[in-house]
PDB file of C-alpha atoms in Angstrom:
ATOM      1  CA  MET Z  25      -9.611   8.105 -19.278  1.00  0.00           C
ATOM      2  CA  LYS Z  26      -7.521   6.107 -16.795  1.00  0.00           C
ATOM      3  CA  ALA Z  27      -7.587   6.539 -13.020  1.00  0.00           C
ATOM      4  CA  LEU Z  28      -5.313   5.094 -10.330  1.00  0.00           C
ATOM      5  CA  GLY Z  29      -6.472   4.800  -6.728  1.00  0.00           C
ATOM      6  CA  ILE Z  30      -3.988   4.209  -3.891  1.00  0.00           C
ATOM      7  CA  TYR Z  31      -5.202   2.847  -0.557  1.00  0.00           C
ATOM      8  CA  ARG Z  32      -4.176   4.392   2.768  1.00  0.00           C
ATOM      9  CA  GLU Z  33      -1.462   2.797   4.885  1.00  0.00           C
ATOM     10  CA  ILE Z  34      -2.885   0.594   7.637  1.00  0.00           C
ATOM     11  CA  GLN Z  35      -0.947   2.485  10.310  1.00  0.00           C
ATOM     12  CA  ASN Z  36      -2.612   5.712   9.186  1.00  0.00           C
ATOM     13  CA  SER Z  37      -6.111   4.221   9.449  1.00  0.00           C
ATOM     14  CA  PRO Z  38      -6.548   3.659  13.189  1.00  0.00           C
ATOM     15  CA  ASN Z  39      -9.744   1.618  13.608  1.00  0.00           C
ATOM     16  CA  ARG Z  40     -10.754   2.655  10.076  1.00  0.00           C
ATOM     17  CA  GLU Z  41      -8.823   0.262   7.832  1.00  0.00           C
ATOM     18  CA  SER Z  42     -11.884  -1.244   6.160  1.00  0.00           C
ATOM     19  CA  ASP Z  43     -13.843   2.031   6.029  1.00  0.00           C
ATOM     20  CA  ASP Z  44     -10.995   3.853   4.285  1.00  0.00           C
ATOM     21  CA  ALA Z  45     -10.638   1.056   1.748  1.00  0.00           C
ATOM     22  CA  LEU Z  46     -14.378   0.797   1.145  1.00  0.00           C
ATOM     23  CA  VAL Z  47     -14.897   4.454   0.309  1.00  0.00           C
ATOM     24  CA  LEU Z  48     -12.050   4.393  -2.223  1.00  0.00           C
ATOM     25  CA  LYS Z  49     -13.481   1.221  -3.783  1.00  0.00           C
ATOM     26  CA  ALA Z  50     -16.895   2.888  -3.969  1.00  0.00           C
ATOM     27  CA  VAL Z  51     -15.487   6.001  -5.633  1.00  0.00           C
ATOM     28  CA  MET Z  52     -13.532   3.991  -8.186  1.00  0.00           C
ATOM     29  CA  GLY Z  53     -16.634   1.908  -8.837  1.00  0.00           C
ATOM     30  CA  GLN Z  54     -18.572   5.068  -9.626  1.00  0.00           C
ATOM     31  CA  LEU Z  55     -15.770   6.289 -11.885  1.00  0.00           C
ATOM     32  CA  SER Z  56     -15.828   3.028 -13.833  1.00  0.00           C
ATOM     33  CA  ILE Z  57     -19.509   3.681 -14.599  1.00  0.00           C
ATOM     34  CA  LEU Z  58     -18.568   7.193 -15.738  1.00  0.00           C
ATOM     35  CA  LYS Z  59     -16.400   6.022 -18.644  1.00  0.00           C
ATOM     36  CA  THR Z  60     -13.158   5.774 -16.662  1.00  0.00           C
ATOM     37  CA  LYS Z  61     -10.838   2.747 -16.560  1.00  0.00           C
ATOM     38  CA  THR Z  62      -9.800   2.280 -12.936  1.00  0.00           C
ATOM     39  CA  THR Z  63      -6.963   0.543 -11.093  1.00  0.00           C
ATOM     40  CA  LEU Z  64      -6.627   0.130  -7.314  1.00  0.00           C
ATOM     41  CA  ILE Z  65      -3.325  -0.637  -5.579  1.00  0.00           C
ATOM     42  CA  THR Z  66      -1.898  -0.727  -2.061  1.00  0.00           C
ATOM     43  CA  PRO Z  67       0.730   1.784  -0.917  1.00  0.00           C
ATOM     44  CA  GLU Z  68       3.317  -0.994  -1.026  1.00  0.00           C
ATOM     45  CA  GLU Z  69       2.397  -1.827  -4.616  1.00  0.00           C
ATOM     46  CA  PHE Z  70       2.676   1.863  -5.488  1.00  0.00           C
ATOM     47  CA  ASP Z  71       6.290   1.733  -4.275  1.00  0.00           C
ATOM     48  CA  ARG Z  72       7.072  -0.865  -6.949  1.00  0.00           C
ATOM     49  CA  VAL Z  73       5.007   0.079 -10.004  1.00  0.00           C
ATOM     50  CA  ASP Z  74       5.221   2.647 -12.771  1.00  0.00           C
ATOM     51  CA  ALA Z  75       2.458   5.138 -11.953  1.00  0.00           C
ATOM     52  CA  SER Z  76       2.800   7.177 -15.136  1.00  0.00           C
ATOM     53  CA  GLY Z  77       0.246   7.030 -17.933  1.00  0.00           C
ATOM     54  CA  TYR Z  78      -2.797   7.890 -15.827  1.00  0.00           C
ATOM     55  CA  ASP Z  79      -5.110  10.858 -16.329  1.00  0.00           C
ATOM     56  CA  LEU Z  80      -6.123  10.884 -12.662  1.00  0.00           C
ATOM     57  CA  ILE Z  81      -4.505   9.682  -9.439  1.00  0.00           C
ATOM     58  CA  VAL Z  82      -6.605   9.392  -6.285  1.00  0.00           C
ATOM     59  CA  PRO Z  83      -4.182   8.864  -3.371  1.00  0.00           C
ATOM     60  CA  MET Z  84      -5.255   8.115   0.178  1.00  0.00           C
ATOM     61  CA  CYS Z  85      -1.671   7.289   1.205  1.00  0.00           C
ATOM     62  CA  GLU Z  86      -0.043   9.700   3.654  1.00  0.00           C
ATOM     63  CA  THR Z  87       3.578   8.742   4.376  1.00  0.00           C
ATOM     64  CA  TYR Z  88       6.103  11.405   3.456  1.00  0.00           C
ATOM     65  CA  PRO Z  89       8.227   9.408   0.946  1.00  0.00           C
ATOM     66  CA  ARG Z  90       5.116   8.360  -0.985  1.00  0.00           C
ATOM     67  CA  LEU Z  91       3.778  11.900  -1.004  1.00  0.00           C
ATOM     68  CA  MET Z  92       7.113  13.114  -2.363  1.00  0.00           C
ATOM     69  CA  ARG Z  93       6.995  10.514  -5.125  1.00  0.00           C
ATOM     70  CA  LEU Z  94       3.440  11.565  -5.985  1.00  0.00           C
ATOM     71  CA  LYS Z  95       4.506  15.196  -6.087  1.00  0.00           C
ATOM     72  CA  LYS Z  96       7.301  14.327  -8.516  1.00  0.00           C
ATOM     73  CA  ILE Z  97       4.831  12.463 -10.754  1.00  0.00           C
ATOM     74  CA  GLU Z  98       2.429  15.394 -10.622  1.00  0.00           C
ATOM     75  CA  ILE Z  99       5.138  17.873 -11.632  1.00  0.00           C
ATOM     76  CA  GLU Z 100       6.547  15.691 -14.404  1.00  0.00           C
ATOM     77  CA  THR Z 101       3.274  14.537 -15.974  1.00  0.00           C
ATOM     78  CA  GLY Z 102       0.650  17.130 -15.055  1.00  0.00           C
ATOM     79  CA  VAL Z 103      -1.699  14.342 -13.957  1.00  0.00           C
ATOM     80  CA  VAL Z 104      -4.853  15.396 -12.087  1.00  0.00           C
ATOM     81  CA  MET Z 105      -4.402  14.447  -8.429  1.00  0.00           C
ATOM     82  CA  VAL Z 106      -7.109  14.677  -5.771  1.00  0.00           C
ATOM     83  CA  ASN Z 107      -5.960  15.495  -3.226  1.00  0.00           C
ATOM     84  CA  PRO Z 108      -2.440  16.508  -4.312  1.00  0.00           C
ATOM     85  CA  SER Z 109       0.598  15.865  -2.133  1.00  0.00           C
ATOM     86  CA  ASP Z 110       0.983  19.452  -0.955  1.00  0.00           C
ATOM     87  CA  SER Z 111      -2.621  19.449   0.241  1.00  0.00           C
ATOM     88  CA  VAL Z 112      -2.170  16.193   2.164  1.00  0.00           C
ATOM     89  CA  LEU Z 113       0.988  17.590   3.750  1.00  0.00           C
ATOM     90  CA  GLY Z 114      -0.982  20.735   4.527  1.00  0.00           C
ATOM     91  CA  CYS Z 115      -3.199  18.623   6.785  1.00  0.00           C
ATOM     92  CA  TYR Z 116      -0.216  17.678   8.968  1.00  0.00           C
ATOM     93  CA  ARG Z 117      -1.198  19.425  12.180  1.00  0.00           C
ATOM     94  CA  THR Z 118       1.576  22.021  12.481  1.00  0.00           C
ATOM     95  CA  ARG Z 119       1.167  23.066   8.838  1.00  0.00           C
ATOM     96  CA  MET Z 120      -2.601  23.048   9.165  1.00  0.00           C
ATOM     97  CA  LEU Z 121      -2.475  25.412  12.121  1.00  0.00           C
ATOM     98  CA  GLU Z 122      -0.172  27.783  10.252  1.00  0.00           C
ATOM     99  CA  SER Z 123      -2.669  27.852   7.380  1.00  0.00           C
ATOM    100  CA  PHE Z 124      -5.572  28.388   9.785  1.00  0.00           C
ATOM    101  CA  ALA Z 125      -3.784  31.352  11.350  1.00  0.00           C
ATOM    102  CA  ALA Z 126      -3.366  32.933   7.914  1.00  0.00           C
ATOM    103  CA  THR Z 127      -7.041  32.500   6.950  1.00  0.00           C
ATOM    104  CA  PRO Z 128      -9.305  35.480   7.722  1.00  0.00           C
ATOM    105  CA  ASN Z 129     -12.651  34.714   9.410  1.00  0.00           C
ATOM    106  CA  LEU Z 130     -11.746  31.093  10.200  1.00  0.00           C
ATOM    107  CA  SER Z 131     -12.570  30.294  13.834  1.00  0.00           C
ATOM    108  CA  TYR Z 132     -10.472  27.730  15.683  1.00  0.00           C
ATOM    109  CA  PRO Z 133      -9.515  27.339  19.367  1.00  0.00           C
ATOM    110  CA  PRO Z 134      -6.496  29.211  20.777  1.00  0.00           C
ATOM    111  CA  THR Z 135      -3.519  26.961  20.078  1.00  0.00           C
ATOM    112  CA  GLU Z 136       0.246  26.964  20.501  1.00  0.00           C
ATOM    113  CA  VAL Z 137       2.635  24.666  18.636  1.00  0.00           C
ATOM    114  CA  ARG Z 138       5.629  23.663  20.732  1.00  0.00           C
ATOM    115  CA  ARG Z 139       8.611  21.379  20.628  1.00  0.00           C
ATOM    116  CA  THR Z 140       8.203  18.421  22.959  1.00  0.00           C
ATOM    117  CA  LYS Z 141      11.514  19.144  24.714  1.00  0.00           C
ATOM    118  CA  ALA Z 142      11.195  20.013  28.411  1.00  0.00           C
ATOM    119  CA  GLU Z 143      12.852  23.420  28.070  1.00  0.00           C
ATOM    120  CA  ALA Z 144      10.146  24.536  25.631  1.00  0.00           C
ATOM    121  CA  ASN Z 145       7.353  23.759  28.090  1.00  0.00           C
ATOM    122  CA  ARG Z 146       8.323  25.227  31.424  1.00  0.00           C
ATOM    123  CA  ARG Z 147       5.361  27.602  31.268  1.00  0.00           C
ATOM    124  CA  PRO Z 148       1.767  27.022  30.170  1.00  0.00           C
ATOM    125  CA  PRO Z 149       0.437  28.753  27.057  1.00  0.00           C
ATOM    126  CA  ALA Z 150      -0.368  32.451  27.102  1.00  0.00           C
ATOM    127  CA  PHE Z 151      -4.087  31.808  26.630  1.00  0.00           C
ATOM    128  CA  GLU Z 152      -6.446  30.932  29.463  1.00  0.00           C
ATOM    129  CA  ALA Z 153      -7.654  27.327  29.568  1.00  0.00           C
ATOM    130  CA  GLY Z 154      -9.762  26.843  32.674  1.00  0.00           C
ATOM    131  CA  GLY Z 155     -11.526  23.930  31.012  1.00  0.00           C
ATOM    132  CA  GLY Z 156      -8.283  22.129  30.227  1.00  0.00           C
ATOM    133  CA  TYR Z 157      -6.055  21.476  27.219  1.00  0.00           C
ATOM    134  CA  TRP Z 158      -5.936  19.095  24.293  1.00  0.00           C
ATOM    135  CA  ILE Z 159      -2.399  17.908  23.602  1.00  0.00           C
ATOM    136  CA  LYS Z 160      -1.991  16.676  20.024  1.00  0.00           C
ATOM    137  CA  ARG Z 161       0.941  15.256  18.109  1.00  0.00           C
ATOM    138  CA  GLY Z 162       2.164  17.862  15.680  1.00  0.00           C
ATOM    139  CA  ASP Z 163       2.802  15.970  12.471  1.00  0.00           C
ATOM    140  CA  VAL Z 164       0.136  13.586  11.187  1.00  0.00           C
ATOM    141  CA  HIS Z 165      -3.367  13.204  12.555  1.00  0.00           C
ATOM    142  CA  ASN Z 166      -3.835  10.583  15.229  1.00  0.00           C
ATOM    143  CA  THR Z 167      -2.488   7.138  14.402  1.00  0.00           C
ATOM    144  CA  CYS Z 168      -3.518   5.757  17.810  1.00  0.00           C
ATOM    145  CA  THR Z 169      -5.620   6.799  20.803  1.00  0.00           C
ATOM    146  CA  PHE Z 170      -2.571   8.316  22.528  1.00  0.00           C
ATOM    147  CA  ASP Z 171      -1.906  10.932  19.822  1.00  0.00           C
ATOM    148  CA  VAL Z 172      -4.640  13.314  21.008  1.00  0.00           C
ATOM    149  CA  VAL Z 173      -4.980  13.458  24.792  1.00  0.00           C
ATOM    150  CA  PHE Z 174      -6.977  15.678  27.165  1.00  0.00           C
ATOM    151  CA  ALA Z 175      -5.182  17.317  30.106  1.00  0.00           C
ATOM    152  CA  ARG Z 176      -7.124  18.913  32.952  1.00  0.00           C
ATOM    153  CA  ASP Z 177      -4.221  21.203  33.829  1.00  0.00           C
ATOM    154  CA  TRP Z 178      -0.617  21.964  32.916  1.00  0.00           C
ATOM    155  CA  ARG Z 179       0.697  19.279  35.285  1.00  0.00           C
ATOM    156  CA  GLU Z 180      -1.174  16.612  33.340  1.00  0.00           C
ATOM    157  CA  ALA Z 181      -0.019  18.221  30.098  1.00  0.00           C
ATOM    158  CA  GLU Z 182       3.582  17.746  31.222  1.00  0.00           C
ATOM    159  CA  THR Z 183       2.990  14.004  31.680  1.00  0.00           C
ATOM    160  CA  ILE Z 184       1.611  13.798  28.148  1.00  0.00           C
ATOM    161  CA  ARG Z 185       4.557  15.821  26.819  1.00  0.00           C
ATOM    162  CA  ARG Z 186       7.021  13.351  28.300  1.00  0.00           C
ATOM    163  CA  GLU Z 187       5.125  10.458  26.728  1.00  0.00           C
ATOM    164  CA  PHE Z 188       5.210  12.204  23.328  1.00  0.00           C
ATOM    165  CA  GLU Z 189       8.943  12.824  23.679  1.00  0.00           C
ATOM    166  CA  SER Z 190       9.535   9.166  24.573  1.00  0.00           C
ATOM    167  CA  ARG Z 191       7.812   8.212  21.307  1.00  0.00           C
ATOM    168  CA  GLU Z 192      10.119  10.567  19.376  1.00  0.00           C
ATOM    169  CA  ILE Z 193       7.288  12.943  18.467  1.00  0.00           C
ATOM    170  CA  SER Z 194       9.116  16.244  18.029  1.00  0.00           C
ATOM    171  CA  ASP Z 195       6.230  18.741  17.954  1.00  0.00           C
ATOM    172  CA  MET Z 196       2.900  19.056  19.689  1.00  0.00           C
ATOM    173  CA  ALA Z 197      -0.095  21.359  19.543  1.00  0.00           C
ATOM    174  CA  VAL Z 198      -1.492  22.654  22.822  1.00  0.00           C
ATOM    175  CA  GLN Z 199      -5.108  23.685  22.307  1.00  0.00           C
ATOM    176  CA  ARG Z 200      -7.711  25.162  24.608  1.00  0.00           C
ATOM    177  CA  HIS Z 201     -10.645  22.854  25.342  1.00  0.00           C
ATOM    178  CA  ILE Z 202     -13.866  24.368  24.007  1.00  0.00           C
ATOM    179  CA  ASP Z 203     -17.106  23.365  25.710  1.00  0.00           C
ATOM    180  CA  GLY Z 204     -19.858  22.301  23.336  1.00  0.00           C
ATOM    181  CA  ASP Z 205     -21.083  19.640  20.941  1.00  0.00           C
ATOM    182  CA  LEU Z 206     -18.433  17.811  18.915  1.00  0.00           C
ATOM    183  CA  ILE Z 207     -19.446  17.607  15.257  1.00  0.00           C
ATOM    184  CA  LYS Z 208     -17.905  15.682  12.377  1.00  0.00           C
ATOM    185  CA  PHE Z 209     -18.297  17.087   8.885  1.00  0.00           C
ATOM    186  CA  TYR Z 210     -17.567  15.890   5.360  1.00  0.00           C
ATOM    187  CA  GLY Z 211     -17.317  17.865   2.153  1.00  0.00           C
ATOM    188  CA  VAL Z 212     -16.423  17.891  -1.522  1.00  0.00           C
ATOM    189  CA  GLY Z 213     -15.446  20.958  -3.509  1.00  0.00           C
ATOM    190  CA  PRO Z 214     -15.366  22.947  -1.312  1.00  0.00           C
ATOM    191  CA  GLY Z 215     -18.862  24.132  -2.154  1.00  0.00           C
ATOM    192  CA  GLN Z 216     -20.212  21.132  -4.095  1.00  0.00           C
ATOM    193  CA  TRP Z 217     -21.454  18.967  -1.229  1.00  0.00           C
ATOM    194  CA  PHE Z 218     -21.465  19.143   2.571  1.00  0.00           C
ATOM    195  CA  THR Z 219     -22.888  17.073   5.411  1.00  0.00           C
ATOM    196  CA  TRP Z 220     -22.414  16.712   9.166  1.00  0.00           C
ATOM    197  CA  PHE Z 221     -23.392  14.610  12.193  1.00  0.00           C
ATOM    198  CA  TYR Z 222     -22.734  14.471  15.930  1.00  0.00           C
ATOM    199  CA  HIS Z 223     -19.629  12.574  16.970  1.00  0.00           C
ATOM    200  CA  ASP Z 224     -21.669  10.910  19.720  1.00  0.00           C
ATOM    201  CA  PRO Z 225     -25.419  11.460  19.299  1.00  0.00           C
ATOM    202  CA  SER Z 226     -26.126   9.873  22.690  1.00  0.00           C
ATOM    203  CA  THR Z 227     -24.256  12.614  24.580  1.00  0.00           C
ATOM    204  CA  ALA Z 228     -24.802  15.594  22.245  1.00  0.00           C
ATOM    205  CA  ARG Z 229     -26.680  18.493  23.833  1.00  0.00           C
ATOM    206  CA  ARG Z 230     -27.960  19.521  20.409  1.00  0.00           C
ATOM    207  CA  LEU Z 231     -26.954  23.114  20.897  1.00  0.00           C
ATOM    208  CA  PRO Z 232     -28.588  25.296  18.219  1.00  0.00           C
ATOM    209  CA  PHE Z 233     -26.502  26.664  15.349  1.00  0.00           C
ATOM    210  CA  GLU Z 234     -26.786  27.770  11.726  1.00  0.00           C
ATOM    211  CA  ILE Z 235     -25.809  25.048   9.264  1.00  0.00           C
ATOM    212  CA  GLU Z 236     -24.614  27.654   6.759  1.00  0.00           C
ATOM    213  CA  ASP Z 237     -22.196  28.953   9.399  1.00  0.00           C
ATOM    214  CA  LEU Z 238     -20.821  25.442   9.920  1.00  0.00           C
ATOM    215  CA  ALA Z 239     -20.527  24.859   6.170  1.00  0.00           C
ATOM    216  CA  ALA Z 240     -18.786  28.208   5.711  1.00  0.00           C
ATOM    217  CA  GLN Z 241     -16.245  27.452   8.445  1.00  0.00           C
ATOM    218  CA  ALA Z 242     -15.593  23.958   7.056  1.00  0.00           C
ATOM    219  CA  GLU Z 243     -15.072  25.362   3.569  1.00  0.00           C
ATOM    220  CA  LEU Z 244     -12.700  28.049   4.858  1.00  0.00           C
ATOM    221  CA  ALA Z 245     -10.662  25.322   6.567  1.00  0.00           C
ATOM    222  CA  ALA Z 246     -10.637  23.180   3.409  1.00  0.00           C
ATOM    223  CA  LYS Z 247      -9.543  26.122   1.276  1.00  0.00           C
ATOM    224  CA  ALA Z 248      -6.825  26.977   3.804  1.00  0.00           C
ATOM    225  CA  VAL Z 249      -5.089  23.654   3.103  1.00  0.00           C
ATOM    226  CA  SER Z 250      -6.358  23.272  -0.503  1.00  0.00           C
ATOM    227  CA  VAL Z 251      -8.245  19.990  -0.163  1.00  0.00           C
ATOM    228  CA  GLU Z 252     -11.138  19.080  -2.462  1.00  0.00           C
ATOM    229  CA  VAL Z 253     -12.208  15.872  -0.714  1.00  0.00           C
ATOM    230  CA  PHE Z 254     -12.173  16.483   3.021  1.00  0.00           C
ATOM    231  CA  GLY Z 255     -13.521  15.856   6.487  1.00  0.00           C
ATOM    232  CA  GLY Z 256     -12.978  17.402   9.855  1.00  0.00           C
ATOM    233  CA  ASP Z 257     -14.201  18.182  13.332  1.00  0.00           C
ATOM    234  CA  ALA Z 258     -15.802  21.253  14.835  1.00  0.00           C
ATOM    235  CA  ILE Z 259     -17.270  22.385  18.137  1.00  0.00           C
ATOM    236  CA  VAL Z 260     -20.629  24.147  18.473  1.00  0.00           C
ATOM    237  CA  THR Z 261     -20.650  26.202  21.676  1.00  0.00           C
ATOM    238  CA  PRO Z 262     -23.654  26.973  23.917  1.00  0.00           C
ATOM    239  CA  GLU Z 263     -23.635  30.483  22.431  1.00  0.00           C
ATOM    240  CA  GLY Z 264     -23.906  29.103  18.892  1.00  0.00           C
ATOM    241  CA  GLY Z 265     -20.261  29.741  18.036  1.00  0.00           C
ATOM    242  CA  ILE Z 266     -18.442  27.325  15.737  1.00  0.00           C
ATOM    243  CA  PHE Z 267     -14.771  26.378  16.066  1.00  0.00           C
ATOM    244  CA  VAL Z 268     -13.011  24.113  13.572  1.00  0.00           C
ATOM    245  CA  ILE Z 269     -10.523  21.875  15.353  1.00  0.00           C
ATOM    246  CA  ASP Z 270      -9.310  19.642  12.496  1.00  0.00           C
ATOM    247  CA  ILE Z 271      -9.382  19.213   8.731  1.00  0.00           C
ATOM    248  CA  ASN Z 272      -8.128  16.153   6.899  1.00  0.00           C
ATOM    249  CA  SER Z 273      -7.753  14.753   3.414  1.00  0.00           C
ATOM    250  CA  TRP Z 274      -9.854  11.792   2.303  1.00  0.00           C
ATOM    251  CA  PRO Z 275     -11.701  10.713   5.460  1.00  0.00           C
ATOM    252  CA  SER Z 276     -13.574   7.414   5.559  1.00  0.00           C
ATOM    253  CA  PHE Z 277     -17.050   8.886   4.903  1.00  0.00           C
ATOM    254  CA  ALA Z 278     -18.260   5.742   6.689  1.00  0.00           C
ATOM    255  CA  ARG Z 279     -21.768   6.925   7.585  1.00  0.00           C
ATOM    256  CA  VAL Z 280     -22.464   8.447   4.174  1.00  0.00           C
ATOM    257  CA  ARG Z 281     -20.291   6.283   1.920  1.00  0.00           C
ATOM    258  CA  ALA Z 282     -22.771   5.732  -0.917  1.00  0.00           C
ATOM    259  CA  GLU Z 283     -23.698   9.398  -1.284  1.00  0.00           C
ATOM    260  CA  ALA Z 284     -20.090  10.512  -0.833  1.00  0.00           C
ATOM    261  CA  ALA Z 285     -18.903   8.156  -3.588  1.00  0.00           C
ATOM    262  CA  VAL Z 286     -21.355   9.722  -6.038  1.00  0.00           C
ATOM    263  CA  GLN Z 287     -20.349  13.262  -5.088  1.00  0.00           C
ATOM    264  CA  ILE Z 288     -16.608  12.550  -5.126  1.00  0.00           C
ATOM    265  CA  SER Z 289     -16.716  10.771  -8.484  1.00  0.00           C
ATOM    266  CA  ARG Z 290     -18.685  13.692  -9.887  1.00  0.00           C
ATOM    267  CA  ARG Z 291     -15.963  16.039  -8.657  1.00  0.00           C
ATOM    268  CA  LEU Z 292     -13.212  13.896 -10.153  1.00  0.00           C
ATOM    269  CA  ARG Z 293     -14.897  13.756 -13.547  1.00  0.00           C
ATOM    270  CA  LEU Z 294     -15.329  17.528 -13.448  1.00  0.00           C
ATOM    271  CA  ARG Z 295     -11.604  17.949 -12.774  1.00  0.00           C
ATOM    272  CA  LEU Z 296     -10.785  15.659 -15.695  1.00  0.00           C
ATOM    273  CA  ARG Z 297     -13.064  17.617 -18.021  1.00  0.00           C
ATOM    274  CA  GLN Z 298     -11.575  20.923 -16.898  1.00  0.00           C
ATOM    275  CA  THR Z 299      -8.068  19.629 -17.568  1.00  0.00           C
ATOM    276  CA  ALA Z 300      -9.061  18.312 -20.999  1.00  0.00           C
ATOM    277  CA  GLU Z 301     -10.588  21.686 -21.898  1.00  0.00           C
ATOM    278  CA  ARG Z 302      -7.412  23.525 -20.922  1.00  0.00           C
ATOM    279  CA  LYS Z 303      -5.353  21.244 -23.161  1.00  0.00           C
ATOM    280  CA  LYS Z 304      -7.438  21.987 -26.267  1.00  0.00           C
TER     281      LYS Z 304
END
């Protein structure tokens, strides 16, 4: 069995360049122990090489042209890809929110997706947001600290909108701020492995909640966009409610890298075995 891993673009790893690379190295290291010949390349190298002839491709890259090339390879060769291009694209924020809206029982904050043009934002959203808004770029997840910005009111939101428009960001998500503890979660499957931790343990109120409820919401979000290796963010409210606010493909797994590498490589080998069985 042969596996190709593709690193993430540096611009899509804000403050996480080394963490993103290290988790992919760790996963490929585990795969090499599990009777798999592995190759690791940069996104730029992927642009120049023949990527056919592999049984498995593990892409962390996220730019649209590369995802389209990966999709073409997947269609033409039937190679196992985790996560596949359509799933990575499904994590682009506007697409993600559409998938969330179509997923029964998935809880996420009231959100509107808008164009960044002034005429589309003369009025605030229909939902109440006494605690403020989060204004988020609508395509990829944040590539810098200015891609997700808190606004106390609609006047501040308008300032952020103008800044987005000046950066040629065409769409934005306007989301109600939810009071509570911010949690980061990681998973594989969904359903094989799940873990979580507080985004900032020093400020967390440690509001009580059921871990199975958090895992269920995370898995619903992962299934909504069809990712097998995923991470995301959620809010636990004072009432014990859980709201998913983001899901993404191939996070850094920085705090749990060693365990994640074992679980991810196990998943990848399972996918290879399943594919081999279908071909018999």
